[in-house]
Amino acid sequence: MEIESGKSQEKAVIREGSALIESDGHVFYNPVQEFNRDLSILVLSSFSRLFWQEQESKNQSQKEFLDQPGVKCEEGLRILEALAATGLRSIRYAKEVPGIREILANDLSRKAVQDIRKNVERNGVENLVVPNEADALMLMYTSMRPEKRFSVIDLDPYGCPTRFLDAAVQSIVDGGLLLVTATDMAVLAGNSPESCFVKYGSISLKSKACHEMAIRILLRSLESHATQYGRFIQPLLSISADFYIRVFVRVFTSPVKCKKSSSKQSLVFQCTGCDSLTLQPLGMLKPNPTEKNPDQVKYAIPTGPFVDSSCIHCGFRHHMGGPIWSDPIHDVTFVDSLLEAVQNSNLGTSKRLLGQLTVIREELPDIPLYYCVDKLCSTIKVVTMPVLKFRSALLHAGFRVSYSHAHKNSLKTDAPNRIMWDILRCWAEKNPVNPERFVDGTPLKAILEQKSQNSYNFDDIHPDANPESRRNCLSRFPENPTAHWGPGTRATLMISGTAMTKSVRNQNKKTKRPREDEPTNGQEVQDVKVQKSS
């Protein structure tokens, strides 16, 4: 992100975690992103230990890991924060993440770099943090040689991050970690599919699962950049939070494994009537064992399409979106390490971290996208089924089910669409729909005019229907913390988190018509000019 100068403001002192910074308002700071920074610190701390263990297994002469934040580790991580702004994130990394060799806090704005330098000295982390003034793209492109590559690259721009991805996947070490944020959720969530295709190379669809689809579009974009150079990604954690998505992926080098990329990506067919989702992979892997290599696979192209020209449930046509990343978006083992670490941490948002990481751990890893119970019931105009009853019906029928961390009413399941609608038909028989709603040409009539093929248990709540995160009342889906809350603007010092933009200031204000004895706006301006000239 290129920082633009804003209006001068008084200097403000910002305290977050173990860091203390000052800014005069020319550099962007958003306090509602504290959760983002806390999560990044948690991930980096776990990754630092994981990365060290892997390097130690390759090289037995490695020194002992320094599990103490703030101490320089000569064989530790070399981190680039490409768009550092105030330097808060880099300073917190230096003071709270162990096993670091160097952090390059880079920004294109000279004023920002001056603030970073002052804040680094103020926090006493000169031994770890190096302020740097450069264009982020040029810095990464000139760091592609193996000895100059970074162990970790953090990209947290304002809006779309794709312009940085090509340079990032080339300037990171093998097995290194990329942290990428995208805040242009309107584009990723289906409001502008043509813009999404231009920026990310995928068509976004409007659906209740749009936030998870946004994550999968960003991951697919990352993978497409990496495979151009014989590299591929392995997601450790992907999260939709507040007004942005954030992904943590490792980048590895293997031209052979890059060939599996097509099998990790899928097109998405969405019914325009009932919103049923169907995924069609771009490639398939078929076992092809040999004596020399029993794990060998054969690459194949799937036959399709996977849907008829009209939806088999309601008769409507389909929209086609994607391609999206259809492989797992989290690493279960890594999430377990994060849960263990957060319980022993004193981060400011630790309760929220614990809640959301627990929901992520409960997610079905091999099921892309999800449905929402209220939307399904709204389609056929039936009284909304309680989520626990729907989950119980699926579990009793022998299917798996979970929530998604991206939506509080989500339903992620391996049950086919026909089972979902059959459950709702059974529910509608117990809770009849007004006959006047049975109108020709509607999804309601097409779905409910068929009788349910099976009976489902709604009364006996399955013991696994209520997950641990819900039973323990964890902070799973927190509400917005303040009014006028959001990503802010490029050059706003959002100390209170409620920066008063022009649109907010003008809310509920009506233009008053001037009286005959009052000057118009044009007259007022003219009078002022005359006074100044005299």
Short mmCIF file of C-alpha atoms in Angstrom, two decimals, residues 1 33 83 155-164 180-185 187-188 199-200 218 243-245 487-488 490:
data_model
loop_
_atom_site.label_atom_id
_atom_site.label_comp_id
_atom_site.label_asym_id
_atom_site.label_seq_id
_atom_site.Cartn_x
_atom_site.Cartn_y
_atom_site.Cartn_z
CA MET A 1 0.00 0.00 0.00
CA GLN A 33 -7.32 -4.83 13.33
CA LEU A 83 3.59 -2.30 3.85
CA LEU A 155 1.16 -8.48 2.94
CA ASP A 156 -1.62 -6.41 4.50
CA PRO A 157 -2.58 -3.84 1.84
CA TYR A 158 -5.61 -1.62 1.63
CA GLY A 159 -7.91 -3.51 -0.75
CA CYS A 160 -6.73 -6.12 -3.24
CA PRO A 161 -3.35 -7.84 -2.64
CA THR A 162 -2.92 -9.57 -6.02
CA ARG A 163 -0.45 -7.07 -7.48
CA PHE A 164 2.06 -8.20 -4.83
CA VAL A 180 -1.96 -12.18 2.98
CA THR A 181 -4.95 -9.95 3.76
CA ALA A 182 -7.70 -8.84 1.36
CA THR A 183 -10.23 -6.17 2.35
CA ASP A 184 -12.06 -5.75 -0.98
CA MET A 185 -14.87 -8.00 0.17
CA VAL A 187 -15.53 -7.71 -5.11
CA LEU A 188 -14.76 -11.12 -3.58
CA LYS A 199 -8.24 -8.92 -10.12
CA TYR A 200 -8.24 -12.57 -9.03
CA LEU A 218 -7.69 -15.76 -2.87
CA PHE A 243 -14.36 -6.81 7.05
CA TYR A 244 -11.49 -8.85 5.58
CA ILE A 245 -10.07 -12.28 4.90
CA PRO A 487 -11.61 -0.77 7.15
CA GLY A 488 -11.33 3.03 7.29
CA ARG A 490 -6.00 4.86 3.25
#
